[in-house]
Structures are given as structure tokens and as C-alpha cells.
Short mmCIF file of C-alpha atoms and ligand atoms in Angstrom, two decimals:
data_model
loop_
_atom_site.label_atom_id
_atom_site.label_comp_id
_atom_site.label_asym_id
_atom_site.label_seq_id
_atom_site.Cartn_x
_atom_site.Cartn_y
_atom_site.Cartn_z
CA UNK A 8 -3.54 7.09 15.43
CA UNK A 9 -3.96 3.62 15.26
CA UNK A 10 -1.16 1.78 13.09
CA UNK A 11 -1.75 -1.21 11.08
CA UNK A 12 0.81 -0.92 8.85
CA UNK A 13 3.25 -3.58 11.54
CA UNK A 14 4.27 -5.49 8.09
CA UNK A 15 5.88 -1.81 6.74
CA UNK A 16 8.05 -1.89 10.70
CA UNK A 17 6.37 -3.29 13.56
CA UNK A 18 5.27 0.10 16.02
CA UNK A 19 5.57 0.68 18.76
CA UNK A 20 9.00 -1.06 19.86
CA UNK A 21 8.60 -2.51 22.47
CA UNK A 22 9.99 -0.89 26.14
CA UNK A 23 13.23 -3.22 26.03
CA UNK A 24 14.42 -2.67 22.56
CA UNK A 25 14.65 1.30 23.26
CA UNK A 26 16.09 0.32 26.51
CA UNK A 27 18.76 -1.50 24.32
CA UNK A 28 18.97 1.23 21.67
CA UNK A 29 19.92 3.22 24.47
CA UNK A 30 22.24 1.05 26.87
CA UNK A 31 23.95 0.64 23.55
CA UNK A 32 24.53 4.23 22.86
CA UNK A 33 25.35 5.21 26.33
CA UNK A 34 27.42 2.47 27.27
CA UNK A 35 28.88 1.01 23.59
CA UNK A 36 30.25 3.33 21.88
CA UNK A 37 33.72 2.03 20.90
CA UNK A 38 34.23 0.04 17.97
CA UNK A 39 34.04 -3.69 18.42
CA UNK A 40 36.79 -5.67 16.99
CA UNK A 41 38.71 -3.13 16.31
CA UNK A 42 40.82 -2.50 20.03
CA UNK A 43 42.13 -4.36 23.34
CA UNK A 44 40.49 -1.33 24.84
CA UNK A 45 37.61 -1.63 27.75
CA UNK A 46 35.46 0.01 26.09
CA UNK A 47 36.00 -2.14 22.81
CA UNK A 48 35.59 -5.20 24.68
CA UNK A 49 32.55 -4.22 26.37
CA UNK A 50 30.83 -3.35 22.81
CA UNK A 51 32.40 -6.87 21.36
CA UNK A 52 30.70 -8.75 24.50
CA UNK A 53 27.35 -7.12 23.67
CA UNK A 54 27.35 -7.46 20.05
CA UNK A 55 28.91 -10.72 21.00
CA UNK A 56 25.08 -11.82 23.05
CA UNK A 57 23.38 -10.66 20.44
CA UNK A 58 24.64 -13.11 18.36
CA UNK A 59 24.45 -15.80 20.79
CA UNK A 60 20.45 -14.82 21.37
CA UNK A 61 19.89 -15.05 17.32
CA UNK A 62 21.59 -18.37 17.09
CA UNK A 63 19.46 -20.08 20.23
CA UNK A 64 16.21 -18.29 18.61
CA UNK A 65 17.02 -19.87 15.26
CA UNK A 66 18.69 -23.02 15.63
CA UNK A 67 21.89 -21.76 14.53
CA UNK A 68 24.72 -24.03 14.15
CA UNK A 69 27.18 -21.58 15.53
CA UNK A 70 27.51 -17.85 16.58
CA UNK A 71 29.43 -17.36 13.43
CA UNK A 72 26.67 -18.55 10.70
CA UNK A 73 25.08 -15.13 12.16
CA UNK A 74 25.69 -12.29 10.06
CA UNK A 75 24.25 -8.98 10.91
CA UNK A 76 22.91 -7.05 7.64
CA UNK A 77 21.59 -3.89 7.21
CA UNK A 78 18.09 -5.39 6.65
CA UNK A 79 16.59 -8.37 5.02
CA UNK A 80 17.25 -6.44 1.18
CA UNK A 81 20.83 -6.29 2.01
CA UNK A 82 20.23 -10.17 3.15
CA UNK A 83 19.52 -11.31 -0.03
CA UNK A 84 21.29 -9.30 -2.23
CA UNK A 85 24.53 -11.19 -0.36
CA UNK A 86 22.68 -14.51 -1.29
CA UNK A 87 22.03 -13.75 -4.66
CA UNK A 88 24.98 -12.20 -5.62
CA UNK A 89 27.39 -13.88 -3.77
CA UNK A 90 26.76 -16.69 -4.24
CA UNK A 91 25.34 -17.13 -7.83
CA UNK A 92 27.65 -17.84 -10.22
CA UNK A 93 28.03 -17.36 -14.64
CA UNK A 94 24.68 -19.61 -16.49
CA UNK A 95 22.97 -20.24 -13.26
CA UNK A 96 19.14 -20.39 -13.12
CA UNK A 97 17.55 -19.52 -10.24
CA UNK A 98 13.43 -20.25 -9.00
CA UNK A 99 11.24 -18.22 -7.50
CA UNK A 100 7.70 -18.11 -5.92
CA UNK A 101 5.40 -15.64 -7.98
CA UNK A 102 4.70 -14.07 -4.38
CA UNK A 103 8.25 -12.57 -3.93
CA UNK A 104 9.51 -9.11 -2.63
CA UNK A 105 11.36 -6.70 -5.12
CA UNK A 106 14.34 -7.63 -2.39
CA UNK A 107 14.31 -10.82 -4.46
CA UNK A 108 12.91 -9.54 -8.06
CA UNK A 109 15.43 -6.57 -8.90
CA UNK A 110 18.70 -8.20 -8.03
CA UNK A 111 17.53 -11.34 -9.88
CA UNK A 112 16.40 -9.15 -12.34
CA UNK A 113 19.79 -7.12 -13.03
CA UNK A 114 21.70 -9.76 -12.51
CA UNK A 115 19.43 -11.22 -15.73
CA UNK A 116 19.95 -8.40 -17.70
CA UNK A 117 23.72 -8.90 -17.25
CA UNK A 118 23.32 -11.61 -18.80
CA UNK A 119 24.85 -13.31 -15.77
CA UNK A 120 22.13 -15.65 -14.24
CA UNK A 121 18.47 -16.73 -15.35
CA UNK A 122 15.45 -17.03 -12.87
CA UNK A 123 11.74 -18.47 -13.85
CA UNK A 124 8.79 -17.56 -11.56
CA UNK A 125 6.74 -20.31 -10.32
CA UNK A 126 3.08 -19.58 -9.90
CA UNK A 127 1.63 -20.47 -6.58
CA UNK A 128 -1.88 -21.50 -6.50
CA UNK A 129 -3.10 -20.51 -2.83
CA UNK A 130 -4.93 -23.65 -0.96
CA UNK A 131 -2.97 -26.51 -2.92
CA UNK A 132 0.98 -26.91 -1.43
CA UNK A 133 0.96 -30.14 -4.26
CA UNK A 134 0.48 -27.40 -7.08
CA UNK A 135 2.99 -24.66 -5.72
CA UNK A 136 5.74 -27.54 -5.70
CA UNK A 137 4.94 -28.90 -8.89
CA UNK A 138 5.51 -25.56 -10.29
CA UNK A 139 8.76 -25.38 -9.01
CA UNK A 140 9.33 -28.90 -9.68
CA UNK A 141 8.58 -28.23 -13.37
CA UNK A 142 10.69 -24.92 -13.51
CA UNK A 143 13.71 -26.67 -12.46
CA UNK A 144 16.83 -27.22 -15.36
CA UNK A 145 19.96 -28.54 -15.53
CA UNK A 146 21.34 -25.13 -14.54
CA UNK A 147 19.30 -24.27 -11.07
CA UNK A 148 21.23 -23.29 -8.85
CA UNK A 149 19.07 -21.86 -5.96
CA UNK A 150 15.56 -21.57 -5.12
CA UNK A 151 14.67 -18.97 -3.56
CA UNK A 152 11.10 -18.52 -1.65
CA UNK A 153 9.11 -15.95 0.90
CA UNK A 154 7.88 -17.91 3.84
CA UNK A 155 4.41 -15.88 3.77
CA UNK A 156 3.58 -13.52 1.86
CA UNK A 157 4.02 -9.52 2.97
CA UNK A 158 0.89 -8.43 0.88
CA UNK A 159 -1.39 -11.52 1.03
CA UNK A 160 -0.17 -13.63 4.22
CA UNK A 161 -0.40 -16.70 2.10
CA UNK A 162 2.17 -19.20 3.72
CA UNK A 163 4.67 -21.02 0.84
CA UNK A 164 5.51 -24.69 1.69
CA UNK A 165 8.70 -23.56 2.66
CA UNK A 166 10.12 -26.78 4.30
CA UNK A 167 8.74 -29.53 1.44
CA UNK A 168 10.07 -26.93 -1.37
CA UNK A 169 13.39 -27.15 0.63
CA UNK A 170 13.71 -31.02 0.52
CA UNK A 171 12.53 -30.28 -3.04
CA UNK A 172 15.46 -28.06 -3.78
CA UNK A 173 18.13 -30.77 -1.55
CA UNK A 174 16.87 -33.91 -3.49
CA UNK A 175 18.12 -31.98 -6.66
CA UNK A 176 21.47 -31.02 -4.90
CA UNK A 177 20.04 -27.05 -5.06
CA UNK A 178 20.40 -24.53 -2.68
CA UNK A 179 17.73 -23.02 -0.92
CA UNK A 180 17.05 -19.50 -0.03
CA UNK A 181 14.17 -18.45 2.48
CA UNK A 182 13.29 -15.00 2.82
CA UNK A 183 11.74 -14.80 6.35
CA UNK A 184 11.36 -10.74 6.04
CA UNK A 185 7.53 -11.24 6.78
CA UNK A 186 7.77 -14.62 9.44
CA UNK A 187 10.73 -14.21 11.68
CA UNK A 188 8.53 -13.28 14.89
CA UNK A 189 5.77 -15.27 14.38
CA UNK A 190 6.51 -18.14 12.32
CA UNK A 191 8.80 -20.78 14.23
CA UNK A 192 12.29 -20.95 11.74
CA UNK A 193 14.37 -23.81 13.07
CA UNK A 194 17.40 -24.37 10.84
CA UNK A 195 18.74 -27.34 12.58
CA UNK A 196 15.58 -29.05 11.74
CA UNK A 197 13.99 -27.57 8.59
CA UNK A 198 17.75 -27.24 6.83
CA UNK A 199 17.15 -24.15 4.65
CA UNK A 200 20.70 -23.32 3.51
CA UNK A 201 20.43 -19.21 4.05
CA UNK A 202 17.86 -17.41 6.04
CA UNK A 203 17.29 -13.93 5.24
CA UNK A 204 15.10 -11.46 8.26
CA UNK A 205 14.21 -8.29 8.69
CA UNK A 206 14.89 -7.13 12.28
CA UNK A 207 12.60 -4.53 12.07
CA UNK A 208 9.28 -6.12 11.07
CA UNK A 209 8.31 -9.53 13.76
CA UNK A 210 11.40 -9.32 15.72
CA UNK A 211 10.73 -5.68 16.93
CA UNK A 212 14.23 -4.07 16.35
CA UNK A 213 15.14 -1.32 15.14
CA UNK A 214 15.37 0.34 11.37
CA UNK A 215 18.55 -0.46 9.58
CA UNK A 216 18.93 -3.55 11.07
CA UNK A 217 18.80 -7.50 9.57
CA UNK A 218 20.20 -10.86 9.77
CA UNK A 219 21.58 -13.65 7.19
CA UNK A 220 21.80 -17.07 8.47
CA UNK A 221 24.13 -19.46 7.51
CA UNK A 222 23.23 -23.25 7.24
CA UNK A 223 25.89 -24.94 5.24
CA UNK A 224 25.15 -23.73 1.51
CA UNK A 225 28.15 -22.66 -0.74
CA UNK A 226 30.04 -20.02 0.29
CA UNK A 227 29.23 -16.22 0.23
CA UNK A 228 31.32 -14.16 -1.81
CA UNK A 229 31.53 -10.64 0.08
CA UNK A 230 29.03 -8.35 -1.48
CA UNK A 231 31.12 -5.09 -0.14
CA UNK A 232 34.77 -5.36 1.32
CA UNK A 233 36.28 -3.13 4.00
CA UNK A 234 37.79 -3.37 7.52
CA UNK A 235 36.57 -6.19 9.85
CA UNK A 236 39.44 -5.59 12.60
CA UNK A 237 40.83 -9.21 11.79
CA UNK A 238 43.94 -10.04 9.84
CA UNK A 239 44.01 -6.26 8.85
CA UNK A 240 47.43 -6.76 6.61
CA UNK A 241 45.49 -9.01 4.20
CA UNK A 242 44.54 -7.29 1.07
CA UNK A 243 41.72 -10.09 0.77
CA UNK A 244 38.95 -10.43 2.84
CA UNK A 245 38.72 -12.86 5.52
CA UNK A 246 37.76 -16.17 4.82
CA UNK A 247 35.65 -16.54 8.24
CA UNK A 248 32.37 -15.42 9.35
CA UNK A 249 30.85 -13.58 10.21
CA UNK A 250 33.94 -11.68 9.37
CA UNK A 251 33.91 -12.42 5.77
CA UNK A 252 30.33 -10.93 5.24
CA UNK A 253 30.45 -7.82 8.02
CA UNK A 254 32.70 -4.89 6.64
CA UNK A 255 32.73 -1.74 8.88
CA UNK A 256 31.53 -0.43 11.88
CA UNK A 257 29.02 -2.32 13.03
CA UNK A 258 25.36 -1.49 13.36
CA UNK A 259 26.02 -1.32 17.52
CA UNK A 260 22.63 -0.07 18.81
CA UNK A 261 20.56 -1.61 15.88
CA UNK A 262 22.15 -4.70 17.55
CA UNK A 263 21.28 -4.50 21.26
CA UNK A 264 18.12 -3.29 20.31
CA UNK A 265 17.36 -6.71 17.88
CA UNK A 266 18.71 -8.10 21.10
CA UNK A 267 15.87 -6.36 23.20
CA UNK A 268 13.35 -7.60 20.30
CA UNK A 269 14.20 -11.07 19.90
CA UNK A 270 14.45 -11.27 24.40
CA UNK A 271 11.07 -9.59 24.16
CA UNK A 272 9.66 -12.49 21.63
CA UNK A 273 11.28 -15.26 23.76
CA UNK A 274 9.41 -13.65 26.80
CA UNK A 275 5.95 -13.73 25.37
CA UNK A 276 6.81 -16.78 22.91
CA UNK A 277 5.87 -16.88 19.12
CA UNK A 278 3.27 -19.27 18.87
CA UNK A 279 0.94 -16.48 21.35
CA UNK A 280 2.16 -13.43 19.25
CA UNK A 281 1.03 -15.36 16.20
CA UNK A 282 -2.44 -16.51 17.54
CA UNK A 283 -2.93 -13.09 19.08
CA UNK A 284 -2.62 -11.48 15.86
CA UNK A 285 -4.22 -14.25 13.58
CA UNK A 286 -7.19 -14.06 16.39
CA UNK A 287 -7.84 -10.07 14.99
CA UNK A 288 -7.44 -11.03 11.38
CA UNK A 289 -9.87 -13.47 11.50
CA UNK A 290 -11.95 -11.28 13.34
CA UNK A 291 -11.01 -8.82 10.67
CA UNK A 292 -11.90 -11.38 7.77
CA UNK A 293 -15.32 -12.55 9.21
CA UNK A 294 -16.63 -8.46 9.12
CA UNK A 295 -15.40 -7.93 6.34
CA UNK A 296 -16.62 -10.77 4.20
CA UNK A 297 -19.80 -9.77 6.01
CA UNK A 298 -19.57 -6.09 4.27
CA UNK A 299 -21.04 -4.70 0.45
CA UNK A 300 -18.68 -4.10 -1.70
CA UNK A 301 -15.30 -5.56 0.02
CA UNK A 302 -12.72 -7.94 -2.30
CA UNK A 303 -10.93 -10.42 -0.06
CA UNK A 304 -8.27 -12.36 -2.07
CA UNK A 305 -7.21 -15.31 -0.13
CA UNK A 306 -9.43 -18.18 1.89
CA UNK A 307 -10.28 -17.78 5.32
CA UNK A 308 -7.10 -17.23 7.64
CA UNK A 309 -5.29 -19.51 9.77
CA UNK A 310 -1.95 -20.12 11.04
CA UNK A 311 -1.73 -23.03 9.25
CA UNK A 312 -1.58 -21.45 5.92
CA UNK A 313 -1.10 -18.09 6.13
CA UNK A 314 0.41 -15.59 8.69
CA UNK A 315 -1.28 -12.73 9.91
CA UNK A 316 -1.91 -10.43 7.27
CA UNK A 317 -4.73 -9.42 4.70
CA UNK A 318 -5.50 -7.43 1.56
CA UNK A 319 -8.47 -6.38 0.91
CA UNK A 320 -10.09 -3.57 -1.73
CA UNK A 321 -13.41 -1.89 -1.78
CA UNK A 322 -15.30 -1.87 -5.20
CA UNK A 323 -15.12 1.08 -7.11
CA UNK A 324 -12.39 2.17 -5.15
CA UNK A 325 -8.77 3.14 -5.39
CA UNK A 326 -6.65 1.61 -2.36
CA UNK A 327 -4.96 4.83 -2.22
CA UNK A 328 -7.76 6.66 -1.80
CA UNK A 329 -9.36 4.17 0.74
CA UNK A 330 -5.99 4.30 2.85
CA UNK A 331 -5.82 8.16 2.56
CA UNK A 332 -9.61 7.99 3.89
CA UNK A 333 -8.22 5.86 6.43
CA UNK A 334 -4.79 8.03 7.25
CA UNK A 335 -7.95 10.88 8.07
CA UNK A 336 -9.78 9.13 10.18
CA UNK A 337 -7.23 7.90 12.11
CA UNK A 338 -5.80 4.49 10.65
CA UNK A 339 -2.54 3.39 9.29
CA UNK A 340 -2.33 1.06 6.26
CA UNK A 341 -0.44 0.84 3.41
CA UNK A 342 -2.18 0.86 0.03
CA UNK A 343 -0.89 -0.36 -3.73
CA UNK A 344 1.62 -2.61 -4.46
CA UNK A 345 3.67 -3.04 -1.08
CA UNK A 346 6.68 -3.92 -3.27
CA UNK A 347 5.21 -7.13 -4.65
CA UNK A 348 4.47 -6.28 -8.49
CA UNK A 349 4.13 -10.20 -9.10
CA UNK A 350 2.52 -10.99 -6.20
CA UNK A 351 -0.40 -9.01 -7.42
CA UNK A 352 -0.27 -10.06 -11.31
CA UNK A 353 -1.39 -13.46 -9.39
CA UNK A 354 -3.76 -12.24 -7.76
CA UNK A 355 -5.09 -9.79 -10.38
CA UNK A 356 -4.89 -6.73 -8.25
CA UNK A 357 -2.01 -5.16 -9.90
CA UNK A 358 -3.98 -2.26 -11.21
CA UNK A 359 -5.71 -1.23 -8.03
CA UNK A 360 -3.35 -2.57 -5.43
CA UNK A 361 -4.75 -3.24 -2.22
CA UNK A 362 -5.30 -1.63 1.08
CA UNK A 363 -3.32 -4.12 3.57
CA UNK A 364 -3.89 -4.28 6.90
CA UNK A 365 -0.79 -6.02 9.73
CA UNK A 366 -1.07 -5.89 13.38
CA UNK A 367 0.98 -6.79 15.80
CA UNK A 368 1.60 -8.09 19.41
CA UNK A 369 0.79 -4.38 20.59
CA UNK A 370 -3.03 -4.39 18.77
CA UNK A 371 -6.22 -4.96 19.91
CA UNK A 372 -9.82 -5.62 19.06
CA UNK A 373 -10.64 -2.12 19.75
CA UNK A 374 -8.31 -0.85 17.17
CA UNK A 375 -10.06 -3.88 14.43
CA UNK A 376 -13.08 -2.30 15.28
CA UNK A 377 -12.13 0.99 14.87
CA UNK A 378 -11.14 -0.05 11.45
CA UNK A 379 -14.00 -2.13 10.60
CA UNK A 380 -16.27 1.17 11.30
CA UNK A 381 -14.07 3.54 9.45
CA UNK A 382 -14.08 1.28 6.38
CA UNK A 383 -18.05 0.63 6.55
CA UNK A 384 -18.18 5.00 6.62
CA UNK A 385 -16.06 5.04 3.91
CA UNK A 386 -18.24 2.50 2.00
CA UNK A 387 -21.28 4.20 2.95
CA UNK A 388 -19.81 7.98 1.75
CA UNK A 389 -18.62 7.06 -1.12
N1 PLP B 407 11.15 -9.47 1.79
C1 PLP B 407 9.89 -9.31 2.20
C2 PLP B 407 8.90 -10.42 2.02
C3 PLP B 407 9.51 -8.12 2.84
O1 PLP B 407 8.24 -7.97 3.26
C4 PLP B 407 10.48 -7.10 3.02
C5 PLP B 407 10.13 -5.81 3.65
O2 PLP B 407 9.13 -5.58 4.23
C6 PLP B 407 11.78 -7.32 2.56
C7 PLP B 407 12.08 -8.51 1.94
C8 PLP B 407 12.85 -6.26 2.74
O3 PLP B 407 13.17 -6.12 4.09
P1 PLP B 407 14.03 -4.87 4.65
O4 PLP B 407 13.09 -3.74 4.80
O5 PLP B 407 14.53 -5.35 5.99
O6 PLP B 407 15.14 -4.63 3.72
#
């Protein structure tokens, strides 16, 4: 089976993050934090160069603006909630996850906060940030923005819409689910207040494992309270991170094996993983624009605005159906709305979806053109 679904989880893991998965369950099995044991301090040490690794890879301030998450969704939802506050408005890029949409959205039907969703117009940055400009009140609070899209690979003008957001004294959110990996993120320099990342999509980890950055920004109000092995006869939580925002046993060999990702990155360095994979999407782009009957939705690809994926549909066709077509012959890609209902009101897709295709550092031009011919027997069957 060929799998080109890498923006769903990136597979297969690499060699060093089950290596890492599995030090980590052999070796760390005591609870970090939480004894003077060995064995505890071994596991603390461990989680403890984790940590360290994310910060360098990041331009982290400090080991403890590192917070490890269950994933990028429970990333934001500790942005959004705990931080947002009674009247606040909040803006948004029409290309955002659900990660971002439903907690905005309940917390809206609480009557607690308001968001507005400003349109981005793919190929003009100047338009994108005058819609946020212009959505901006007296009330925003936050804006909140994907760094590339996870159905489209359109790339947001993350940086100028954070100077945007600072010249107005608002906060700014960047959900880096689909860019951590092969987008560089440098916090020291590009000052985004939180970063939210999946460690299971471009930095190779595991499932059930994610990480919120902390640049400054107003504090974090826990989103779930519970043991954290420090000042344990306080009723309140700690007011320290990454104490403050990590209740419970930690996620110990989701850890070492983000560890084993983000070691694995470092070793064959962003910028190549990126280029690799644009190279095939390209590739991919050119055939298909080449092919009856195909819909491509965004301009030609390149790194410079957009990261490496595509959506494409074939007329007359149902991306379900094209992707089951696909699953049979062989090929894995996701088809409909990849958790992006906005994202594909902009792009008028939202009744058909679209079949999406992501590689990663592990594909090849044989598997594109593997692809490329099931598609063109699919077009040519149906
Ligand atoms: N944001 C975007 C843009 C995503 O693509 C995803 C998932 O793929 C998420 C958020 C949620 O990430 P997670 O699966 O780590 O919760």
C-alpha cells in the first residue's frame, strides 16, 4: 500500500522514534516528578531532553514555555479557553481546523466570547491581512491562524498577521498542526505568543502526542487540574510551567519518541524534507493539470506559499468514491472535508470535498506515479 495520507499522521515512523517508543517503555517506566527514586529520575532526565530538544528546535525561551499536550486539539483548546476571557472577540483565518472552529464555536454559544472569520484570498498576503485588519474591534483579544493549510497547503502570512495582531496589543495564536516539520517556526524571531503542533504529523512522533509553546502571551488558565508532583499540599494548581498546564502522568513514550522525531528532522534538516516533498507535489501538480477532467484549487505549488499538500477532485466524481477507488488499487488518501468545513466553503468544494494527497520524507516518485496512473484508470473507467 502506498500511503499518502502523511497530513492524517505521517507513516512510517521513522527507525529512531520506535527505537524511543521503546527505550522509553523498557527503560522509563516510573513516574517522573513524582519520586527521589532511580527509576523516577531516570524518566524525569528523559522527559527532561525532550524538552530541551523542542526548545533548541523552536527557539524556545526556556525548557519551561514547553508544554507537552496530548496533540495539537488539546493545544488549542488550552489557548482558547484558558486564556480567553468574558466579551472577548477572537479572529480567525477562513482556512482553520475544527481544533480551532468548535471550541470557538461553544465557547460562542455560551455566550462567553465572539470570533469573526476572515476570508483569505490565496495569491494576495495584502488581502488576507486586510481582512483581518478589518475584522478587528475594540474587543479582540487573540488572533488565531493555521500556518498552511491541512486540506489546501495554502501558506497564511503568519509572521506579518503576527506584527498585525502586536501593533494592536493582541495576542497571537499559530496553529502549526500542518508546518512543524517542514516549515522553519522560530519564536525568538517571529514572536508568535503560543504555538500549537501536532507531534504526530511533520515531526514524526507518535499518536497522542503534542506540544504548546509558550512565548510571553497572558497566562494560561489550566484547562484540566490534577497531580503534577510539585507543591502537592496546594489545593490550587501550580503557578509554574510547564507544571501549571501538565496534570498527570505524563505521556512518557509519546515523549522519547517526539524526541526520536524531532532528532530525526534535525538529522536530515527541514528545509530538504520540505523541498523533497514540495519536489513530488509539483511533480504531482504538473500531471495532473495535464489530465481531463481533474479540479486543482490553488496556483502552482511552491514553498514559498504553500507547503506540501494538494486537493484535487475529478469531474463527475465523488472524492469518496475516487479515494475508495484509490484504497483498491493500492493508495492512501483521505477524501471529503479533512475537518476543514470553512476551508472548503472558500474554496467551493464543500459539497464534494476533495481527494487530498500528503507525502512525506519517506515518499518517492515511484509512489506519485503510481498515483498519477491509478487516477488516469479511474478517469478512464468511469
Ligand atoms: N490543526 C490542523 C491544521 C490540523 O491539520 C490538525 C490535525 O491534523 C489539528 C489541528 C489537530 O491536531 P491533532 O490531531 O494533533 O489533535
Amino acid at each position: 500500500m502506498i500511503y499518502l495520507d502523511n497530513a492524517a499522521t505521517t507513516s512510517p515512523k521513522p527507525e529512531i522514534v520506535i527505537k524511543e517508543v521503546n527505550r522509553a517503555l523498557r527503560h522509563y517506566s516510573a513516574n517522573p516528578g513524582r519520586g527521589g527514586h532511580s527509576p523516577s529520575l531516570a524518566a524525569a532526565k528523559a522527559v527532561f531532553q525532550t524538552r530541551s530538544l523542542v526548545k533548541d528546535f523552536f527557539h524556545a525561551s526556556s525548557e519551561e514555555n514547553v508544554i507537552f499536550t496530548s496533540g495539537c486539539t488539546h493545544s488549542l483548546n488550552t489557548v482558547i479557553k484558558g486564556v480567553l476571557k468574558q466579551g472577548d472577540h477572537v479572529v480567525i483565518s477562513s482556512l482553520e481546523h475544527n481544533a480551532v472552529l468548535r471550541p470557538l464555536y461553544q465557547l460562542s454559544q455560551q455566550g462567553k466570547i465572539r470570533y469573526s472569520i476572515a476570508k483569505v484570498t490565496v495569491g494576495d498576503d495584502d488581502a488576507t491581512i486586510d481582512a483581518f485588519r478589518s475584522a478587528i474591534n475594540q474587543h479582540t483579544r487573540m488572533l488565531i491562524c493555521t500556518h498552511a493549510s491541512n486540506v489546501f497547503g495554502v501558506r497564511l502570512p503568519v509572521e506579518r498577521l503576527c506584527a498585525l495582531a502586536h501593533s494592536y496589543g493582541i495576542l497571537f495564536c499559530l496553529d502549526a498542526a500542518q508546518s512543524a516539520g517542514v516549515l522553519d517556526i522560530d519564536l525568538a524571531a517571529d514572536g508568535y505568543d503560543y504555538v500549537c503542533c501536532a507531534g504526530h504529523k511533520g515531526l514524526y512522533g507518535p499518536a497522542g502526542i503534542g506540544l504548546l509553546l509558550l512565548n510571553g502571551g497572558a497566562p494560561i488558565a489550566p484547562l484540566i487540574e490534577g497531580g503534577t508532583g510539585s507543591e502537592s499540599a496546594n489545593l490550587l494548581m501550580p503557578d509554574f510551567y510547564p507544571d501549571r498546564l501538565e496534570s498527570g502522568t505524563l505521556n512518557i513514550p509519546g515523549i522519547c519518541g517526539l524526541g526520536g522525531g524531532i532528532r530525526f528532522i534535525g538529522q536530515r534538516g527541514v528545509n530538504k524534507i520540505a523541498e523533497h516533498e514540495m519536489r513530488l507535489i509539483r511533480m504531482l501538480y504538473r500531471n495532473l493539470s495535464d489530465t481531463d477532467r481533474i479540479l486543482l484549487y490553488t496556483p502552482q505549488p511552491d514553498l514559498s506559499v504553500s507547503a506540501p499538500v494538494l486537493s484535487f477532485n475529478i469531474e463527475g466524481a465523488d472524492s469518496e468514491t475516487v479515494s475508495e477507488y484509490l484504497n483498491r488499487h493500492g493508495v492512501a488518501v483521505r477524501a471529503g472535508l479533512h475537518c476543514a468545513p470553512t476551508a472548503h466553503e472558500s474554496m467551493g468544494t464543500v459539497d464534494s470535498g476533495t481527494v487530498r494527497i500528503a507525502p512525506s520524507v519517506f515518499t518517492t516518485e515511484h509512489d506519485i506515479r503510481l498515483l498519477l496512473n491509478a487516477v488516469k484508470n479511474f478517469i478512464h473507467s468511469s
